CSV table of C-alpha atoms and ligand atoms in Angstrom, one decimal:
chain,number,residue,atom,x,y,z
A,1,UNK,CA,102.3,-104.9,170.4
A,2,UNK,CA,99.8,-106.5,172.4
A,3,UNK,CA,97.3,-105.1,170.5
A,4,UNK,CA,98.9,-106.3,167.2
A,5,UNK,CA,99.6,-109.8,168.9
A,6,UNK,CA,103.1,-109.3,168.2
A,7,UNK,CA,106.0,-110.4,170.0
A,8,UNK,CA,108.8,-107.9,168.6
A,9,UNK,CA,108.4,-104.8,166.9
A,10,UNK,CA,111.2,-103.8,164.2
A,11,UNK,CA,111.6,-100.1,163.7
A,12,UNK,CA,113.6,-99.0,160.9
A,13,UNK,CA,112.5,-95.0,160.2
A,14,UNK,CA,114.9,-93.1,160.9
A,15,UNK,CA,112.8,-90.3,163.4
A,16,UNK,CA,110.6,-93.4,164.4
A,17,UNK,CA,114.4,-94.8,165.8
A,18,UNK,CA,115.7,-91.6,167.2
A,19,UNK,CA,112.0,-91.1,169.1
A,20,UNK,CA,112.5,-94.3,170.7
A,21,UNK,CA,115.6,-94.8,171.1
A,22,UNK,CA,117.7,-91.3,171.3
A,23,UNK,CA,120.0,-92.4,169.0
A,24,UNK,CA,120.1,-89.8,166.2
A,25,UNK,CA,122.7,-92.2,164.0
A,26,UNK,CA,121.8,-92.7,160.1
A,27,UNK,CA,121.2,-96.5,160.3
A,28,UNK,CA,120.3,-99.4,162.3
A,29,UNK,CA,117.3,-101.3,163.7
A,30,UNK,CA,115.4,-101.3,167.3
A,31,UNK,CA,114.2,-105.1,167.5
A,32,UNK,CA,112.0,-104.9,170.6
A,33,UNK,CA,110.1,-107.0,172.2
A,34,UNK,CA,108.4,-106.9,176.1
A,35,UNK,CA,111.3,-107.8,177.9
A,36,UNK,CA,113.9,-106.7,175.5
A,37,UNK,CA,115.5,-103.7,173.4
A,38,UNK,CA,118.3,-104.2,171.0
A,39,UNK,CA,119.7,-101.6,169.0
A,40,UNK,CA,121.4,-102.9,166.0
A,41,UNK,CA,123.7,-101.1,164.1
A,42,UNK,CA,127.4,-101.5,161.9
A,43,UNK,CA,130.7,-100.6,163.6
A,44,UNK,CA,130.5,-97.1,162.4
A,45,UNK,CA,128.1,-96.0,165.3
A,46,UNK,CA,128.9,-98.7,168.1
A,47,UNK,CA,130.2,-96.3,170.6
A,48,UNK,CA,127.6,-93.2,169.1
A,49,UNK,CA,124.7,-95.6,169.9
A,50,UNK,CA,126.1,-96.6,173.4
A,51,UNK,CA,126.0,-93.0,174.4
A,52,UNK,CA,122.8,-91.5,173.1
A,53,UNK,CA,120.9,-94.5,173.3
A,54,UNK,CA,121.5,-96.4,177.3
A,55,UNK,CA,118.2,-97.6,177.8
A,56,UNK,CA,119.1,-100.5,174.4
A,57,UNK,CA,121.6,-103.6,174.4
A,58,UNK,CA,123.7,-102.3,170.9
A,59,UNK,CA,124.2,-105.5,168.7
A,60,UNK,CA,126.8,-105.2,166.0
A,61,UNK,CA,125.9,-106.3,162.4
A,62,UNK,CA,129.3,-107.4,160.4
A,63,UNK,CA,128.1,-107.5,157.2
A,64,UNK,CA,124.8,-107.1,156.4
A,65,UNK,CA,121.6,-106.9,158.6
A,66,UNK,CA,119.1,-109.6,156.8
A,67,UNK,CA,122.5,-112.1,157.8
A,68,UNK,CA,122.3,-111.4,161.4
A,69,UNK,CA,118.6,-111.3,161.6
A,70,UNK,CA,117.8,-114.8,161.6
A,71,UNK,CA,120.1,-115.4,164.8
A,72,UNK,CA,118.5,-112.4,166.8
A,73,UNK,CA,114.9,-114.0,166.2
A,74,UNK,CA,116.0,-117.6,167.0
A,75,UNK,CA,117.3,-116.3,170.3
A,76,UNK,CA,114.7,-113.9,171.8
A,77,UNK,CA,112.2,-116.9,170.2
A,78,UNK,CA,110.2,-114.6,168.1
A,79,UNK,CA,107.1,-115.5,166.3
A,80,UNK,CA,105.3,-112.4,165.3
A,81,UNK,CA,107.7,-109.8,164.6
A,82,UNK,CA,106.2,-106.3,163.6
A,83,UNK,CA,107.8,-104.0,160.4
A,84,UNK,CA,107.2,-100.5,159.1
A,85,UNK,CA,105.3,-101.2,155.6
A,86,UNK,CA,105.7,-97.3,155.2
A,87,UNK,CA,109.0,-97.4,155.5
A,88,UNK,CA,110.8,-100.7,155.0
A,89,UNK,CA,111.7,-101.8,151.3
A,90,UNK,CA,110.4,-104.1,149.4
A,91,UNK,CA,114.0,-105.9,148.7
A,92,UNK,CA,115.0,-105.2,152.9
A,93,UNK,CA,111.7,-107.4,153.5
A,94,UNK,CA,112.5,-110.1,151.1
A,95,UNK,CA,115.9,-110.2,152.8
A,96,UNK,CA,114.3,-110.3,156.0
A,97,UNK,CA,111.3,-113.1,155.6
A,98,UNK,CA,112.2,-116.6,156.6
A,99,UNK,CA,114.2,-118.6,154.1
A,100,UNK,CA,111.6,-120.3,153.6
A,101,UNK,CA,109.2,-117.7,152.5
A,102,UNK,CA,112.8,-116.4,150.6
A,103,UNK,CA,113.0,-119.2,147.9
A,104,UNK,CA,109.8,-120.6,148.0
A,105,UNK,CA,110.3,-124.0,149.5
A,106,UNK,CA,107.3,-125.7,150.6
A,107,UNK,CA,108.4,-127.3,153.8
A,108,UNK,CA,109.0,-124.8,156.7
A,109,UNK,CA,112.1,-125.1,158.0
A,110,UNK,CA,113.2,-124.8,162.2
A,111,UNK,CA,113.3,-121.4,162.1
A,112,UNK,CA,109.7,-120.4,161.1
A,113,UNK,CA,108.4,-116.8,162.0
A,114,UNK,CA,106.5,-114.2,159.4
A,115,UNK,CA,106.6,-110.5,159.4
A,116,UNK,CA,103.8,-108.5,160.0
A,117,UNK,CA,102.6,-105.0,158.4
A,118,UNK,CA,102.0,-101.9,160.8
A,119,UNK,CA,101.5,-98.6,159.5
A,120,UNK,CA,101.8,-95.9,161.4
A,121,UNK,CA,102.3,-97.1,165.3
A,122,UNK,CA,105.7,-94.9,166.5
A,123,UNK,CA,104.0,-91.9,164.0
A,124,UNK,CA,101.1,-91.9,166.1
A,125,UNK,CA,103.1,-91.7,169.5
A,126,UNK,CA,105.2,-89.2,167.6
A,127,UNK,CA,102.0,-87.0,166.9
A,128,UNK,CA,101.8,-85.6,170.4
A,129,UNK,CA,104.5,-83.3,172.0
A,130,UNK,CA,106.2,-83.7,175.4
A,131,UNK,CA,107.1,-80.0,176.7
A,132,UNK,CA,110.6,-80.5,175.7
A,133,UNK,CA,109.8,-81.1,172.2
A,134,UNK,CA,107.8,-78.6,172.1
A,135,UNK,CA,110.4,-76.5,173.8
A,136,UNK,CA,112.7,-77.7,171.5
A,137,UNK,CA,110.3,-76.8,168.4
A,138,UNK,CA,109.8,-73.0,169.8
A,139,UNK,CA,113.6,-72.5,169.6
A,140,UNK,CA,113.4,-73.8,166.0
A,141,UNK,CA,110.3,-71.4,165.0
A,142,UNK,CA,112.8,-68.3,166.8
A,143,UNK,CA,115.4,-68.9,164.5
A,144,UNK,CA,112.8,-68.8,161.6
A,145,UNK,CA,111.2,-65.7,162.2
A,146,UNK,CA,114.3,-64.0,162.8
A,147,UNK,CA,116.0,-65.4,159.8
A,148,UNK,CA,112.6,-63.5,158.4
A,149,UNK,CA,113.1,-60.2,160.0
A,150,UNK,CA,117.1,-60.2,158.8
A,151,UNK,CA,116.0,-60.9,155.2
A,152,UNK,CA,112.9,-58.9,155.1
A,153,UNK,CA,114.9,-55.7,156.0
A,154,UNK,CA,117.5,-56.7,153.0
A,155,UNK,CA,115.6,-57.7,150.2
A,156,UNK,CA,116.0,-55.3,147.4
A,157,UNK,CA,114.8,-55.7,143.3
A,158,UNK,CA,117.2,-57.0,141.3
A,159,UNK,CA,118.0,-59.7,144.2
A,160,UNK,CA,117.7,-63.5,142.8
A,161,UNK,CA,115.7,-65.6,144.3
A,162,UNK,CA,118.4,-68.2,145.6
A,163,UNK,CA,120.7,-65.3,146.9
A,164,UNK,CA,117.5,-64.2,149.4
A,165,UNK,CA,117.4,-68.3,149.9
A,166,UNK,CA,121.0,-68.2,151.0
A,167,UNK,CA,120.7,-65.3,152.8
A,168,UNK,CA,117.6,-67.1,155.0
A,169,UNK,CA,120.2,-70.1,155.2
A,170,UNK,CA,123.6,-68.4,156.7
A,171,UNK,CA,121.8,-66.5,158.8
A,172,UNK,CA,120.3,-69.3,160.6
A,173,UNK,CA,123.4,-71.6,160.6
A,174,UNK,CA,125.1,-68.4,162.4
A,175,UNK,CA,122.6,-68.5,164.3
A,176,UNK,CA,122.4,-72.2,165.8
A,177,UNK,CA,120.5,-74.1,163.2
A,178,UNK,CA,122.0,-77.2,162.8
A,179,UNK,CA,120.6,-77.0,159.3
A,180,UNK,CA,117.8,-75.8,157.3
A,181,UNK,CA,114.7,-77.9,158.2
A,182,UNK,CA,114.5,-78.0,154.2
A,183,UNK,CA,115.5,-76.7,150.9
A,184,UNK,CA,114.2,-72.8,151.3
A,185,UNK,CA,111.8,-71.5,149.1
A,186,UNK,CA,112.2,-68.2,147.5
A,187,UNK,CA,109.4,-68.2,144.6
A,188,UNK,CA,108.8,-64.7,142.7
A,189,UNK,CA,106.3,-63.2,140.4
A,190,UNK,CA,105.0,-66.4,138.4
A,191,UNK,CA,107.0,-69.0,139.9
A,192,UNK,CA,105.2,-68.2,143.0
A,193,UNK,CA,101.9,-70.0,141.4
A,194,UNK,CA,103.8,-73.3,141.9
A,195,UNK,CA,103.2,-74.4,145.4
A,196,UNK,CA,106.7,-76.0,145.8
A,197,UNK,CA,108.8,-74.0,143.5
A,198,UNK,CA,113.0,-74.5,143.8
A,199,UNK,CA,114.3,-70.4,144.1
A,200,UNK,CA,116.1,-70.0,140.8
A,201,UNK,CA,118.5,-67.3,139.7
A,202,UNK,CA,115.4,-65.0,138.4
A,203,UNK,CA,115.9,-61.5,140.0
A,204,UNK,CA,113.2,-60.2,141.9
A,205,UNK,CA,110.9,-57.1,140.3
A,206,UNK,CA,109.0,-54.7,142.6
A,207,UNK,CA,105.2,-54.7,142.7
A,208,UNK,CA,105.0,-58.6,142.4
A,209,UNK,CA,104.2,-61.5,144.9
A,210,UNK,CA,107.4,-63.0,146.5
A,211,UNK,CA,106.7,-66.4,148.4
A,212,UNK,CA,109.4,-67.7,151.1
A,213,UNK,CA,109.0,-70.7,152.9
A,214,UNK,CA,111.5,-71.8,155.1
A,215,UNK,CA,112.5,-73.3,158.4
A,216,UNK,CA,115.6,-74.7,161.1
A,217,UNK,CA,116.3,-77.9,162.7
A,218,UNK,CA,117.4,-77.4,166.1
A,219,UNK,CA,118.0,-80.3,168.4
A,220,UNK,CA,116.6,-82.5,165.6
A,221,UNK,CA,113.4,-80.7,165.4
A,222,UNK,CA,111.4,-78.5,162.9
A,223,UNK,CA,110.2,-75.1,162.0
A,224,UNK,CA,108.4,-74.3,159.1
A,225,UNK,CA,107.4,-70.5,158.3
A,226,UNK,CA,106.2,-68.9,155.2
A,227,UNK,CA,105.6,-65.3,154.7
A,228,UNK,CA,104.1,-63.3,151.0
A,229,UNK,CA,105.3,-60.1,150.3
A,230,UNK,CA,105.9,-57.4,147.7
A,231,UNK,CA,108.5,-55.1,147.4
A,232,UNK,CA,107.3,-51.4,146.2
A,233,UNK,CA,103.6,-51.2,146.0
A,234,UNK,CA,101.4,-53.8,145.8
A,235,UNK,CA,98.8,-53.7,142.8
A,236,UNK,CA,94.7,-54.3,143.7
A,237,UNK,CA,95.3,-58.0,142.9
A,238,UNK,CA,97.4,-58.9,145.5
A,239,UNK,CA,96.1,-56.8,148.2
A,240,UNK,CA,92.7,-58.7,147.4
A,241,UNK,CA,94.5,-62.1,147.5
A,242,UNK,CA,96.7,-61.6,150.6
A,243,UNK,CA,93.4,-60.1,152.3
A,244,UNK,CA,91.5,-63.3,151.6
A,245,UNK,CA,94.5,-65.8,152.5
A,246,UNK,CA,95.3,-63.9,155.6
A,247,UNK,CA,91.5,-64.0,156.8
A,248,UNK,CA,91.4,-67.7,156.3
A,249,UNK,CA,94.2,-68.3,158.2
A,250,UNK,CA,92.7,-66.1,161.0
A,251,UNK,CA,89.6,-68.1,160.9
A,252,UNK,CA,91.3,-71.3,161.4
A,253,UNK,CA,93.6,-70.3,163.8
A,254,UNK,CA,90.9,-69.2,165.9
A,255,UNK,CA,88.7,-72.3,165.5
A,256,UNK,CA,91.2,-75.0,165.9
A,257,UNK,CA,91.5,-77.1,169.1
A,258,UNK,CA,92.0,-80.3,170.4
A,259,UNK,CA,88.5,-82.4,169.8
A,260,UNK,CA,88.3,-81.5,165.8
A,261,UNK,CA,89.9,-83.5,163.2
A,262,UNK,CA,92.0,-82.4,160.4
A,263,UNK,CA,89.1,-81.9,158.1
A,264,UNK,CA,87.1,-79.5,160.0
A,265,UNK,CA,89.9,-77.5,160.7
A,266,UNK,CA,90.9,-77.3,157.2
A,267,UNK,CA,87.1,-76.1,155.9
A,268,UNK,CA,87.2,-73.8,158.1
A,269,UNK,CA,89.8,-71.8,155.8
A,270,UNK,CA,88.7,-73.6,152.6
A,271,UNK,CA,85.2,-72.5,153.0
A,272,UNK,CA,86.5,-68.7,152.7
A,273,UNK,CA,88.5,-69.5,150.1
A,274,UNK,CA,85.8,-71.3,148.3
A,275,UNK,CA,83.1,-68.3,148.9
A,276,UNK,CA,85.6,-65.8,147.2
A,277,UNK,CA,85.7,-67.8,144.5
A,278,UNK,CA,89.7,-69.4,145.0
A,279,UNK,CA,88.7,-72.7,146.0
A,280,UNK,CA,90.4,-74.4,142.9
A,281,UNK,CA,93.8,-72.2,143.5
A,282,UNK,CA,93.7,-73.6,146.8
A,283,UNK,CA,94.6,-77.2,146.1
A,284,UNK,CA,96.6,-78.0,149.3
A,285,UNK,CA,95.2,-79.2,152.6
A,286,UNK,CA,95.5,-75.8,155.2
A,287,UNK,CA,98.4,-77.9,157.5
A,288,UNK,CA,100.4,-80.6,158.9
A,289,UNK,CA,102.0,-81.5,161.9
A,290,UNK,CA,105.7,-80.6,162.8
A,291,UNK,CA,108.6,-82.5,164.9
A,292,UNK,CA,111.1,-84.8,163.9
A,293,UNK,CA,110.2,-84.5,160.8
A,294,UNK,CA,108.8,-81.4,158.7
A,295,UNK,CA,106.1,-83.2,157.6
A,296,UNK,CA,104.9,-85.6,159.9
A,297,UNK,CA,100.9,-86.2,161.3
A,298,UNK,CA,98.3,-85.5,162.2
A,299,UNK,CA,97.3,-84.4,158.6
A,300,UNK,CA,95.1,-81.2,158.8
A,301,UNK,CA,93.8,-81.2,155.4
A,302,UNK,CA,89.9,-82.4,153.5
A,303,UNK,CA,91.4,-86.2,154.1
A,304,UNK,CA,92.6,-86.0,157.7
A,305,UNK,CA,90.1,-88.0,160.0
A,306,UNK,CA,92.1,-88.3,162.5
A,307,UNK,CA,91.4,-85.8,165.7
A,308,UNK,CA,93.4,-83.3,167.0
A,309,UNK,CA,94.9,-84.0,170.5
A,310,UNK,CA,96.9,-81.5,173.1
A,311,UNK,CA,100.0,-81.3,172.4
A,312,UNK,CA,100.2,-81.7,168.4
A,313,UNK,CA,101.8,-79.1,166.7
A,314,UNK,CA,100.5,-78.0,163.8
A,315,UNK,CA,101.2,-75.6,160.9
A,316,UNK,CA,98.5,-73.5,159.5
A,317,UNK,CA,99.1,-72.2,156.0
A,318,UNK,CA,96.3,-71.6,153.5
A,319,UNK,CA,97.3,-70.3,149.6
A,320,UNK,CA,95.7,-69.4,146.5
A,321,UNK,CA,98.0,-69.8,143.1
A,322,UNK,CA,97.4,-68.4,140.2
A,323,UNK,CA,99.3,-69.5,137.2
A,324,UNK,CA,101.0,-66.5,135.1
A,325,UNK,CA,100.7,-64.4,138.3
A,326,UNK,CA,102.0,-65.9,141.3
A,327,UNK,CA,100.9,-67.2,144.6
A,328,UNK,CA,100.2,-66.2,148.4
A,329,UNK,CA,101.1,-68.6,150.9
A,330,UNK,CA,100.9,-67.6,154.5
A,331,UNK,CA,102.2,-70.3,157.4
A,332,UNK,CA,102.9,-70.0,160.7
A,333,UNK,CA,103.0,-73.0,163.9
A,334,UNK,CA,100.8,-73.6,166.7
A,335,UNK,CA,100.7,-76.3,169.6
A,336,UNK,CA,96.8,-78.0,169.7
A,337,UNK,CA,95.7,-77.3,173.1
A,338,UNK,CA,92.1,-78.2,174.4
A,339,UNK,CA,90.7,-74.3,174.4
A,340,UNK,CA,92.2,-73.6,171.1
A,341,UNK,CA,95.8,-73.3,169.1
A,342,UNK,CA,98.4,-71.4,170.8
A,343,UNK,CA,100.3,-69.5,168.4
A,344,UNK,CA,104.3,-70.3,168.2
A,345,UNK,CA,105.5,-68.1,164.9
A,346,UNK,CA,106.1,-64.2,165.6
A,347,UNK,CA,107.2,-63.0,162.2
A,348,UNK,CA,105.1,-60.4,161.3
A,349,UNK,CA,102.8,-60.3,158.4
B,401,ZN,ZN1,106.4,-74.3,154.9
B,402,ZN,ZN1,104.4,-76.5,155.9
């Protein structure tokens, strides 16, 4: 805030909130400023917010937030008061500016203040993992790879693709999960060549590519595991793809460490890729960081500057797609760690 010269900072992403705050409710605002911290929320999660969240003084919004607002910034005296751009609508912030700035009068009223853009301030604290996060993560990758191991044992031809999905899903709510970490991808023969396929209600054939992609949320935190396979034997094609996707994952995941940003990491696996000829059918970066959210930074892909730091996690998961045929996807999680990436997924490949 200091750096920013800003007197309050206004957080209204939902992870960015629970990070700070603890409380894991589905709305209200931190207003914070340095001497203060107000968490403001509707009578529905009063006494949730008082539990989960003790270190903030929980304000009460009767009716709507933007009515309220004006009150909590003549009291704390605010001036410069910080928003999420990334996350805050546009209609939120024109019920939040100053009624001044609201109906365009020309004289500022008593009440003057303006609100300021960040991007990307509680997303970069986010970025790096105390060990009980990450503790918290490694229980959510266990869930995933076993989820795998029931499923891989089960899957038979003839099985649709949203059945295996539902299978991956019930076993890891009987498991713990509080939920899937996201809608679980079962993607067969052709439908594998889209990157984010839904599973459908095609049945699986033997001797073609079957992409799943799937994860938990344990404790509010994320896994996020994909695994190729065939069922019956595999024809030259895709023992040549898999080879290739599985030896730029290899290469990355033995090159990456804290000190090298997203980018390098990522040609380290695209380069491969590129030199067999697949570049093109590789048109996603190789990773992304995991926590509160599934996707979440730093961004390990041909546009992330940023460096990798100890204590990011970090998926890596390079694929080649090809349309008419299918795809090969291979992911697992890792923790950035100054000598290199230490490896969180189990499931097999
Ligand atoms: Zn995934
Ligand atoms: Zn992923």
């Amino acid at each position: 805030m200091r750096d920013l010269e800003l007197d309050a900072f206004l957080v209204s992403q939902p992870e960015n909130r629970r990070y700070l705050s603890g409380f894991t409710g589905s709305a209200g605002y931190l207003l914070i400023t340095p001497a203060e911290a107000l968490l403001v929320t509707d009578f529905r999660y009063i006494e949730q917010a008082t539990v989960e969240a003790p270190g903030f003084a929980i304000r009460k919004i009767e009716t709507k937030f933007e009515a309220l607002f004006p009150s909590l910034v003549a009291e704390l005296g605010l001036k410069r008061i910080g928003f999420e751009s990334g996350h805050m609508t546009y209609a939120e912030h024109e019920g939040l500016a100053a009624l001044h700035q609201r109906e365009g009068l020309a004289e500022p009223p008593a009440l003057e203040y303006t609100l300021c853009p960040t991007l990307g301030v509680v997303e970069g604290m986010r970025a790096e993992k105390a060990p009980e996060e990450i503790a918290a993560i490694r229980a959510a990758v266990e869930l995933g790879d076993a989820a795998f191991l029931h499923v891989q044992e089960r899957l038979r031809p003839g099985m649709t693709e949203r059945q295996v999905a539902w299978e991956l899903e019930v076993f890891m709510r009987q498991a713990g999960a509080e939920a899937a970490a996201f809608e679980i991808i079962v993607a067969s023969g052709p439908n594998g060549a889209m990157p984010h396929a839904k599973a459908t209600s095609r049945e699986i054939g033997s001797g073609e590519p079957i992409i799943m992609d799937l994860g938990a949320r344990l404790g509010g935190y994320h896994s996020d595991l994909t695994r190729t396979m065939c069922l019956g034997e595999p024809d030259d094609r895709f023992k040549e793809i898999y080879a290739l996707v599985l030896r730029a994952q290899m290469a990355a995941q033995e090159a990456g460490r804290a000190g090298l940003t997203g980018a390098e990491l990522d040609a380290v696996a695209r380069q491969i890729i590129e030199e067999a000829g697949y570049g093109a059918a590789f048109g996603h970066g190789l990773g992304h960081g995991v926590g509160l959210a599934v996707h979440e930074e730093p961004t390990v892909s041909r546009t992330g500057t940023s460096t990798l730091a100890d204590g990011n996690v970090i998926t890596i998961e390079p694929g080649i797609y090809l349309p008419g045929w299918g795809g090969v996807r291979i992911e697992d999680m890792a923790v950035v760690r100054p000598q290199g990436l230490e490896i969180l997924t189990r499931a097999p490949k």
